[in-house]
XYZ file of C-alpha atoms in Angstrom:
568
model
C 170.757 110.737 65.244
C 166.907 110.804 65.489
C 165.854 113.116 68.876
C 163.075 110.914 70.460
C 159.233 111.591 71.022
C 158.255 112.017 74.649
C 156.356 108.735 73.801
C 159.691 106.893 72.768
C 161.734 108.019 75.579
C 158.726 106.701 78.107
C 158.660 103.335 75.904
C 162.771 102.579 76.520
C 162.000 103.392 80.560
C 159.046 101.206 80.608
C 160.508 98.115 79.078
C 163.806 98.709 81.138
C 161.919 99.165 84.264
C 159.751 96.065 83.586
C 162.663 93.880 83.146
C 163.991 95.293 86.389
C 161.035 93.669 88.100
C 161.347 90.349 86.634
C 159.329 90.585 83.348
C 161.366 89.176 80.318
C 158.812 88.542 78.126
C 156.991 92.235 77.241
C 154.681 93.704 75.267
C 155.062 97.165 73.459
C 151.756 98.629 72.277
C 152.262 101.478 69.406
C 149.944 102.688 66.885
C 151.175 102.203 62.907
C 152.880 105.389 62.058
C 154.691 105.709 66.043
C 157.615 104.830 64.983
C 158.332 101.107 66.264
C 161.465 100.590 64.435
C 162.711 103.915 66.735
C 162.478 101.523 69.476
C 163.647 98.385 68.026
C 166.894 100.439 67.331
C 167.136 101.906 70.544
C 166.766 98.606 72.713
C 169.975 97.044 72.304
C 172.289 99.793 73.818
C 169.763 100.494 76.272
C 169.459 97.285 77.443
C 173.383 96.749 77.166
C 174.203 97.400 80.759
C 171.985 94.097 81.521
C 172.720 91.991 78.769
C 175.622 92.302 76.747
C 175.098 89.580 74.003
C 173.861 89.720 70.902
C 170.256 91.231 69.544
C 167.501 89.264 67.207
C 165.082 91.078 65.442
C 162.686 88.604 63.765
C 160.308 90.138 60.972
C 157.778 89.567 59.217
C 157.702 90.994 55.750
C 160.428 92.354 53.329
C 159.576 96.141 53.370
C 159.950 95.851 57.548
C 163.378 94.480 57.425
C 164.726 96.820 55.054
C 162.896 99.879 57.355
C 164.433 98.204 60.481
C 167.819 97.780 59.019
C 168.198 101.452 57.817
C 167.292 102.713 61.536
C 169.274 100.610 63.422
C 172.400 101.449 61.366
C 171.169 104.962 61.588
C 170.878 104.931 65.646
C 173.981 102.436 66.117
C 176.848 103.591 63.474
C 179.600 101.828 65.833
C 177.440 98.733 65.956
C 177.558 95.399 63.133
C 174.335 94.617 61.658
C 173.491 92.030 59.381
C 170.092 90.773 57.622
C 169.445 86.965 56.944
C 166.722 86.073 54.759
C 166.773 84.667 51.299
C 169.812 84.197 49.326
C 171.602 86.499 52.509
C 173.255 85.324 54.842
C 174.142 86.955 58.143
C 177.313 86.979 59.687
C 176.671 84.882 62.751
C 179.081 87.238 65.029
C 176.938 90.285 64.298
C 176.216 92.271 67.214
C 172.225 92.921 65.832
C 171.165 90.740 63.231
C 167.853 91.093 61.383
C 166.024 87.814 60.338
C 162.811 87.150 58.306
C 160.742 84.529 60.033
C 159.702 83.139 56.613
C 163.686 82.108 56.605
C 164.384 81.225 59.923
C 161.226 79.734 61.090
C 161.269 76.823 59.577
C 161.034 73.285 61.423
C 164.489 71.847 61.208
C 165.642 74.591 59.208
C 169.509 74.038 59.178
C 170.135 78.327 58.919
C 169.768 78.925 62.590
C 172.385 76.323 63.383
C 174.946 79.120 62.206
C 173.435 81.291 65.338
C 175.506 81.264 68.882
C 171.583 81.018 70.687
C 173.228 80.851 74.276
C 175.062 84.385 72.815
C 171.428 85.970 72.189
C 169.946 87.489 74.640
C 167.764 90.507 73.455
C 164.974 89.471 70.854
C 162.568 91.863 69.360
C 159.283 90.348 67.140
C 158.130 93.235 64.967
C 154.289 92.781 64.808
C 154.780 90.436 67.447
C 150.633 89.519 67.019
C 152.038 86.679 64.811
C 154.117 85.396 67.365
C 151.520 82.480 68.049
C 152.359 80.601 64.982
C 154.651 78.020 64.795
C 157.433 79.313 62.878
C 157.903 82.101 65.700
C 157.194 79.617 68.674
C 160.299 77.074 66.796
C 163.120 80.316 67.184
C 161.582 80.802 70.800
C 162.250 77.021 71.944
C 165.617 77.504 69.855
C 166.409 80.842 71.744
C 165.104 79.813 75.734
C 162.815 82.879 75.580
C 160.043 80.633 77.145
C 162.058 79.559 79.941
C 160.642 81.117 82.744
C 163.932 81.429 85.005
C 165.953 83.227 81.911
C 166.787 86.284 82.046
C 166.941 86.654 78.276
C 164.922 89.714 76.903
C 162.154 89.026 74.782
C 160.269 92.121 73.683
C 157.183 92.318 71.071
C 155.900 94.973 69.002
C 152.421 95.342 67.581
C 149.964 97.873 67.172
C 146.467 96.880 68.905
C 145.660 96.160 72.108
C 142.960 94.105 71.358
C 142.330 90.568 68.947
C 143.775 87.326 68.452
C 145.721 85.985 65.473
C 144.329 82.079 64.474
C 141.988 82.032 67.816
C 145.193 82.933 69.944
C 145.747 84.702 72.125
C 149.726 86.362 73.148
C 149.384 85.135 76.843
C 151.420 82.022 75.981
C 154.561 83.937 74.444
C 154.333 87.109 76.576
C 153.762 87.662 80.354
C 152.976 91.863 80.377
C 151.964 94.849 77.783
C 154.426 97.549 79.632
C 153.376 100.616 77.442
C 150.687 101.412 75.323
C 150.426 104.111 73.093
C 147.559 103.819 71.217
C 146.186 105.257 67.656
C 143.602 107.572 70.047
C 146.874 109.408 71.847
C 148.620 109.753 68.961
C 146.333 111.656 67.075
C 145.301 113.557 70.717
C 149.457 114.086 70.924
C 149.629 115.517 66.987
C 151.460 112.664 65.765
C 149.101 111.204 63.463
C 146.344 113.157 61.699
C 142.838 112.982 62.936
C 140.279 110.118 60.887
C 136.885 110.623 59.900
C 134.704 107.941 59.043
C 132.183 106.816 56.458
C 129.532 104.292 56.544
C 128.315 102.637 53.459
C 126.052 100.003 53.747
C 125.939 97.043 50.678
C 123.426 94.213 50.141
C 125.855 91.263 50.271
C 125.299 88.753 53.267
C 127.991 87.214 54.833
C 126.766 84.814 57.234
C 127.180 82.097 54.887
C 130.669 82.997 54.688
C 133.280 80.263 56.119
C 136.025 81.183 58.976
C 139.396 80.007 59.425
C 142.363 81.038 61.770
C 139.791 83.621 63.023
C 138.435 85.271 60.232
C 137.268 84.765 57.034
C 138.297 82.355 54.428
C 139.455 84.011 51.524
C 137.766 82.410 48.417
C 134.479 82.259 50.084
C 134.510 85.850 50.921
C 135.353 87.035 47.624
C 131.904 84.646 45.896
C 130.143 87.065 48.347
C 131.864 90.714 47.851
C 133.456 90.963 44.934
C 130.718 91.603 41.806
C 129.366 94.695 39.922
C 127.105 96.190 42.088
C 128.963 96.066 44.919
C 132.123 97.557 42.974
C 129.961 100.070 41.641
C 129.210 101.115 45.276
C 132.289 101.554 46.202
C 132.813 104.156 42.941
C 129.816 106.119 43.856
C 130.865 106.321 47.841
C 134.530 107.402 46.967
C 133.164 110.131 44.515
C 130.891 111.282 47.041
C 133.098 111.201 50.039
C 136.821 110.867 49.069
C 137.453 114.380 48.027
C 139.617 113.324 45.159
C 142.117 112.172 47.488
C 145.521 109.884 47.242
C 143.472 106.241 48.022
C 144.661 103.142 49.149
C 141.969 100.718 48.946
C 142.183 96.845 50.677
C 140.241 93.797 48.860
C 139.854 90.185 48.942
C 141.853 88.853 46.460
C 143.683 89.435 43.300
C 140.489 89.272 41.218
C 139.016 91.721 43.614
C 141.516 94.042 43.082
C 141.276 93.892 39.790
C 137.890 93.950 39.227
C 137.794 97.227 41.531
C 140.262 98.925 39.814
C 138.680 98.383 36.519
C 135.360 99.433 37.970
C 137.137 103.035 39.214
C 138.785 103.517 35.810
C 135.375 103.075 33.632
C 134.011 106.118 35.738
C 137.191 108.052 35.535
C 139.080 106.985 38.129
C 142.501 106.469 37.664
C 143.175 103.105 39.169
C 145.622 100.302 39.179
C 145.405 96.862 40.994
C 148.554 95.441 43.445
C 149.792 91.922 44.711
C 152.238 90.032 46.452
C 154.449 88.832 43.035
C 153.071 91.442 40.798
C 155.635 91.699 38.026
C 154.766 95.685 37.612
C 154.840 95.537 41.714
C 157.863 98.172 41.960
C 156.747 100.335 39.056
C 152.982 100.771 40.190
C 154.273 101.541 43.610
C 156.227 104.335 42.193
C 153.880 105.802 40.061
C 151.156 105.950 42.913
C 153.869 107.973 44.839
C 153.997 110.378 42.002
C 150.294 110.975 42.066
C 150.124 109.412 38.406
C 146.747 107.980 39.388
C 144.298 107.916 42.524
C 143.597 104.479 43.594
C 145.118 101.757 44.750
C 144.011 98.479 44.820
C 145.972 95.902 46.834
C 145.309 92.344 48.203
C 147.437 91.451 50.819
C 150.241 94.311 50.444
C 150.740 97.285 52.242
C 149.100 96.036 55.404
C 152.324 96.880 57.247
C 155.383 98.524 56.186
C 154.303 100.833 54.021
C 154.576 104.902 54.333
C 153.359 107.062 52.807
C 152.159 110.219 53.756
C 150.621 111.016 50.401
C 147.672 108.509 51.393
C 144.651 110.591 52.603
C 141.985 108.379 52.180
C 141.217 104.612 53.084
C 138.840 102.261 51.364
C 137.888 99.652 53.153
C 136.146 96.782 50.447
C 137.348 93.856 52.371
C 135.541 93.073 55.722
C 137.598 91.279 58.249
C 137.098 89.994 61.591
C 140.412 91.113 62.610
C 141.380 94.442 64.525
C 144.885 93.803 64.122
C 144.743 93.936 60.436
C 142.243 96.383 60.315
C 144.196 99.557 62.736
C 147.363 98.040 60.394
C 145.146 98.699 56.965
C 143.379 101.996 58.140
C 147.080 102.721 59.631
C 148.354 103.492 56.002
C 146.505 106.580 55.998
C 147.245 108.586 59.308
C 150.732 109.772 58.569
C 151.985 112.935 58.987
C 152.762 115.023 56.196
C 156.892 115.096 55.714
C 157.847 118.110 57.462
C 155.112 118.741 59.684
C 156.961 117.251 62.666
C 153.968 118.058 65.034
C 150.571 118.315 63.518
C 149.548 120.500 66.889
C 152.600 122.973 66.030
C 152.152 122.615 62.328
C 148.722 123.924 62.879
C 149.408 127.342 63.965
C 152.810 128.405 61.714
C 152.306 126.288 58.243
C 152.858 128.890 55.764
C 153.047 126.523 52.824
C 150.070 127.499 50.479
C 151.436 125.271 47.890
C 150.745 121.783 49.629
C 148.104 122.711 52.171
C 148.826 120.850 55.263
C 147.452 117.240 56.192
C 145.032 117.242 58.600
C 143.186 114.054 58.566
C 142.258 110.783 56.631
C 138.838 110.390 55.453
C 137.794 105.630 55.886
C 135.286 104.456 54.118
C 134.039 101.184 55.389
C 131.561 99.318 52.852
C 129.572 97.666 55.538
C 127.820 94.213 54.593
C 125.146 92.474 56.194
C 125.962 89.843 58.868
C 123.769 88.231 61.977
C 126.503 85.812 62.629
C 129.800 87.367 62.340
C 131.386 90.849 64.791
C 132.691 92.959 62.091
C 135.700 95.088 62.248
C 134.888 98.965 61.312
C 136.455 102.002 62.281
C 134.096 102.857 65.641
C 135.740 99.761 66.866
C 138.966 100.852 67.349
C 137.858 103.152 70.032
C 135.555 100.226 71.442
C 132.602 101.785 69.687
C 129.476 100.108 68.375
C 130.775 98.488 64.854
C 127.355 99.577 63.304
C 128.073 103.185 64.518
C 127.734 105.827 61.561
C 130.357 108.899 61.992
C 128.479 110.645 59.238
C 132.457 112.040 58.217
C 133.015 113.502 61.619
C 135.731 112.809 63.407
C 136.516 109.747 65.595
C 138.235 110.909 67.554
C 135.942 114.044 68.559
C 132.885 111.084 68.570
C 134.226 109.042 70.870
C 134.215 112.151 73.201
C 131.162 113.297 72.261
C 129.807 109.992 74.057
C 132.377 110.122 76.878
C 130.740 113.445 77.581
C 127.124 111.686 77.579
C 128.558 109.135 79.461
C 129.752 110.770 82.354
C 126.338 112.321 82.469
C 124.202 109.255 82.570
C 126.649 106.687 83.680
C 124.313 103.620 83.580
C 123.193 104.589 80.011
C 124.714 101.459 77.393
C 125.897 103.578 74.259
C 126.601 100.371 72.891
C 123.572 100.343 70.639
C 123.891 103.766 69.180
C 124.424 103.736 65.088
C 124.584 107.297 64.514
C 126.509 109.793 65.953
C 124.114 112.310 64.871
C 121.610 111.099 66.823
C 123.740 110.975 70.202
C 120.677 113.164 72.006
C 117.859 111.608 70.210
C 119.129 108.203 71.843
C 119.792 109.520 75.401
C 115.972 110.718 75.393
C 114.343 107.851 73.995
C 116.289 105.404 77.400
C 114.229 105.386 80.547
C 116.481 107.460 82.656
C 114.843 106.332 85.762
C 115.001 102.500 85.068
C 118.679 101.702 86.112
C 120.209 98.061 84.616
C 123.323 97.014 85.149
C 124.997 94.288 82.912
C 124.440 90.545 84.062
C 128.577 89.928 84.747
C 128.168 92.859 86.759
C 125.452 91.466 88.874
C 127.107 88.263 89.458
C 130.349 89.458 90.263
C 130.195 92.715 92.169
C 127.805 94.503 94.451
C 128.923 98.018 93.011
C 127.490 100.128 90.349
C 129.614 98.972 87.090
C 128.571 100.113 84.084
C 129.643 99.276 79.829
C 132.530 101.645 79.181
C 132.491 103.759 75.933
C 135.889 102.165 75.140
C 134.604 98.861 75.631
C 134.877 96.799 79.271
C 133.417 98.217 82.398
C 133.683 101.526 84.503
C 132.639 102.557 87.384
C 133.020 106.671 88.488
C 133.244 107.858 92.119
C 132.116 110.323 93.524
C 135.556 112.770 93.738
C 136.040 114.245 90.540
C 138.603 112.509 88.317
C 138.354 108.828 90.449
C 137.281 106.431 88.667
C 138.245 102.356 88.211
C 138.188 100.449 84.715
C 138.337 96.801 83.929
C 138.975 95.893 80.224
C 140.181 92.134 78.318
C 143.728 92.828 76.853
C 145.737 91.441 73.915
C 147.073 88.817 76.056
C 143.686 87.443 76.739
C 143.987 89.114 80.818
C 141.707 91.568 82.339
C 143.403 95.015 83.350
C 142.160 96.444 86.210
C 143.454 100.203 86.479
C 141.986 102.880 88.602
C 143.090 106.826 89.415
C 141.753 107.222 93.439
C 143.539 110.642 94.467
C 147.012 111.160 93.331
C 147.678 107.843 93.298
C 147.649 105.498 90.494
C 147.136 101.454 90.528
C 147.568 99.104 87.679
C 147.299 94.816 87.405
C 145.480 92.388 85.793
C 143.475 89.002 85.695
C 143.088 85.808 84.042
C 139.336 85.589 84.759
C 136.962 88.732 84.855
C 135.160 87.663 88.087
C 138.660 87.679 89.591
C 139.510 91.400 87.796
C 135.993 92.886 89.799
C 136.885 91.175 93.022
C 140.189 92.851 93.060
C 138.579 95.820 91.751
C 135.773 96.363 94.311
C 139.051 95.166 97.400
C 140.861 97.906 96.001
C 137.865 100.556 96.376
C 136.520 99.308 99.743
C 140.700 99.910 100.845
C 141.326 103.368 99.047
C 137.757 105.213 98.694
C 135.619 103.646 101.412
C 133.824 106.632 101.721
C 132.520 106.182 98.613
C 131.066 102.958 99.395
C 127.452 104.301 100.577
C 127.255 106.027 96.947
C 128.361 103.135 94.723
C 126.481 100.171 96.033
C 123.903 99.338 94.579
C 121.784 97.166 97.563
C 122.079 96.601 101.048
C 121.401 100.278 102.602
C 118.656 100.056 105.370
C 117.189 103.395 104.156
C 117.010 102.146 100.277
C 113.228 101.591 100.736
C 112.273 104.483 102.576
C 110.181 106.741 100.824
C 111.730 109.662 98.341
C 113.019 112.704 100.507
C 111.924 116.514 99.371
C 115.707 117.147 98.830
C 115.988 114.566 96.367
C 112.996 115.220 94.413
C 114.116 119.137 94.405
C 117.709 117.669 92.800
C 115.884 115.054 90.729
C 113.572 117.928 89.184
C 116.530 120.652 88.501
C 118.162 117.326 86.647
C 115.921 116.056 84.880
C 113.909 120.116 83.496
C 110.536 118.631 84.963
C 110.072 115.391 83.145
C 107.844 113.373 84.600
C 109.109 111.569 88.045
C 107.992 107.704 88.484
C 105.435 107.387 91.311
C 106.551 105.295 94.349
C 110.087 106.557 93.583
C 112.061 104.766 96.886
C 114.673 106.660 98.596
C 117.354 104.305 96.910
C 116.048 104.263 93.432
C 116.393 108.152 93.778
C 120.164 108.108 95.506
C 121.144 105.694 92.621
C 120.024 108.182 89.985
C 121.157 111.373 91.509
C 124.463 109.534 92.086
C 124.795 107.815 88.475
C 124.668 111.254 87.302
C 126.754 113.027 89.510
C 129.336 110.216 89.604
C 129.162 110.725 85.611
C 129.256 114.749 85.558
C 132.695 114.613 87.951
């Protein structure tokens, strides 16, 4: 029996306390390498004492099932589980049973007719973020999931709390995301190793590049990225920056892949090119886990379901405008080394000089040029600026870096910044005394909102630790969620103007003394002149630069308190 993760215990008494309050259609968030199919086994005996039917776990890709299968028998030894897909057939009175989508999905398909559907009443959709499509949306209708008076348990699984699959969104199939543990509090947590990111920019153009289902059409992005100089690129980056690692590396297509792995091996790269119904599939795989050779080249494999811990470097040769497939992709490569357990713990006793221990993944994102299209790259993840260059540090320790900045000049958009080495550079060169806020901001709210690092809005109060954040979801819904004392408060939105009105309710109710800080207009005394007090602060802050003449009493407040608001 596998002892859960703090994470995995909090994940079972989330979804069981959501259903509790009426939601039957849920959302679990978990970053690749969490351990989702520690969850899907868990559910059905959990969820027993509320529905005692049978469990449907509908997957997408081969690899998965077999993964699922093996930890569900593992978890539930007293319990009957049977796979359907292919040439197998399930036995219909299983008490779990395991389906691929590809064979039950089908319209009219005459396999699901074996299935007691009023007798199934827990579902689980591993990487539920193609639960849009038509094949999943069929077994839904067949099941009742979408009913809204059922009390049938539908629960998905996916990785990223942000993106649509084929322009849609998940607020059709689900109703709420319950948990969330993201990719950022994993590696925080030491359950996946830390990344640090590389930013190679090519000379291909993209904008003439045609979309489809949300991102980009395969044959026309492979005229554009796949050729010789480009390839050739992506040798000279990975000698430069992958430290000889244990590379998986994601292209276009099957010529892609080929033509990359060709490139490697003419500057003395061991390389070998993957696919789908590669007749040497099994064999390569094999020999890449042996360390026969260093890259990997692989067109639309290993995007989920694959571990291996082995993998210490990404290559990124394929630009997407898709975050789910990219934190799947970059995913491969943030696994813990077997045996480390806890990469916090493992830090201070591993004793193994032989393998020296994991400690990170090193992504390399070939970055092309595009005035058209919002490009996926690593920054993004964390709701960074997708042009942002880590220069190899860490992402993690980045994205705190402009927290940090953040919280001291509040109103300051790090949105534009494209080099993390630059972080002070960028802070001096904005007019620190010429306060914007963003234009939804000024429509919808009289408070001082600001961009968040993470991507939505923020806005700090004045007690240290308060502060309220609004941010778009994977179901297409604003969250609002704010920390005011010791309490905590949590919903969500259809429409943003909606999210700030219940936003700015909720601060007038809980922090009203706040108010006279965090408005921006409206004080009587705004226009009065600048008071000796203030200019006293506003010189200590500031080490003597140069204060604007006619500085207001207001203008002043709203620095001083941007800044302060920020520093607690």
């Amino acid at each position: 029996m596998f002892k859960n993760r703090p994470y995995q215990d909090a994940q079972l008494e989330a979804s069981e306390a959501a259903y509790n309050r009426g939601v039957t259609r849920q959302v679990i968030l978990a970053a690749p390498g969490t351990g989702k199919s520690h969850f899907i086994a868990n559910m059905p005996v959990r969820m027993s004492k509320y529905l005692d039917g049978q469990s449907l776990v509908i997957v997408h890709r081969e690899e998965l099932i077999n993964q699922d299968i093996e930890k569900l028998r593992i978890v539930n030894p007293d319990l009957h589980i049977s796979k359907e897909k292919a040439e197998e057939y399930a036995d219909p009175n299983a008490d779990i049973l395991v389906a691929s989508i590809a064979s039950i999905g089908r319209l009219n398909s005459k396999r699901v007719d074996r299935f007691n559907w009023e007798r199934i009443d827990k579902i689980q959709t591993d990487e539920c973020q193609h639960s849009p499509a038509t094949t999943y949306m069929n077994i839904y209708e067949k099941a009742g999931v979408l009913n809204p008076n059922t009390k049938k348990l539908h629960i998905g699984l996916t990785a990223t709390a942000t993106g649509r699959v084929d322009g849609k969104a998940l607020n059709k199939v689900f109703q709420e995301i319950v948990h969330t543990y993201s990719l950022r509090d994993a590696i925080q947590d030491g359950w996946l190793v830390d990344i640090k990111g590389i930013k190679v920019n090519t000379e291909s153009i993209l904008d003439e590049v045609k979309v489809s289902g949300g991102d980009f059409q395969i044959d026309s992005l492979a005229e554009v990225v796949n050729n010789p100089r480009r390839n050739q690129l992506a040798v000279k980056a990975w000698q430069q920056y992958g430290e000889n690692r244990q590379t998986v590396a994601f292209t276009v297509d099957i010529q892609h892949a080929v033509d990359a792995a060709a490139m490697f091996n003419h500057y003395g790269v061991p390389s070998e090119a993957i696919w789908g119904n590669d007749p040497k599939r099994a064999e390569k795989l094999a020999a890449y886990r042996n360390g026969d050779f260093k890259c990997l080249f692989n067109c639309g494999i290993l995007i989920e379901g694959y571990d291996n811990w082995r993998i210490g470097c990404i290559l990124h040769m394929c630009p997407t405008k898709s975050s789910i497939k990219y934190i799947q992709t970059t995913g491969r490569g943030t696994r813990l080394q077997e045996g480390t357990g806890n990469l916090l713990i493992a830090n201070e006793g591993w004793t193994n000089l032989d393998s020296p221990l994991k400690r990170d993944c090193i992504v390399i994102d070939l970055c092309d040029l595009s005035s058209k299209h919002s490009l996926i790259t690593l920054p993004t993840l964390f709701g960074l600026n997708a042009k942002l260059n880590l220069q190899g540090t860490s992402l993690v320790g980045a994205t705190r870096a402009i927290e940090a900045a953040q919280e001291r000049y509040s109103h300051i958009d790090f949105s534009t910044l494209d080099d993390i080495t630059k972080l002070e550079a960028y802070i001096e060169s904005v007019d620190l005394f010429n306060i914007h806020y963003p234009e939804e901001v000024e429509s919808n709210s009289e408070l001082t909102w600001n961009h968040a690092v993470g991507g939505g809005y923020v806005l700090l109060l004045p007690t240290k630790g308060e502060k309220v954040q609004i941010k778009q979801n994977l179901l297409d819904m604003w969250e609002v969620s704010a920390s005011i004392g010791t309490r905590r408060f949590r919903g969500q939105r259809e429409a943003l103007g909606e999210a700030f009105r219940v936003a700015d309710d909720l601060i007038h109710a809980q922090a009203p003394d706040a108010l006279k800080i965090v408005k921006r207009e409206g004080e009587r005394w705004h226009n009065d002149p600048v008071t000796p007090k203030q200019l006293k602060t506003l010189a200590k802050l500031f080490g003597g630069k140069q204060l604007p003449k006619n500085l207001t009493k207001g203008e002043a407040s709203k620095i001083i308190s941007n800044i302060f608001a920020g520093r607690s």
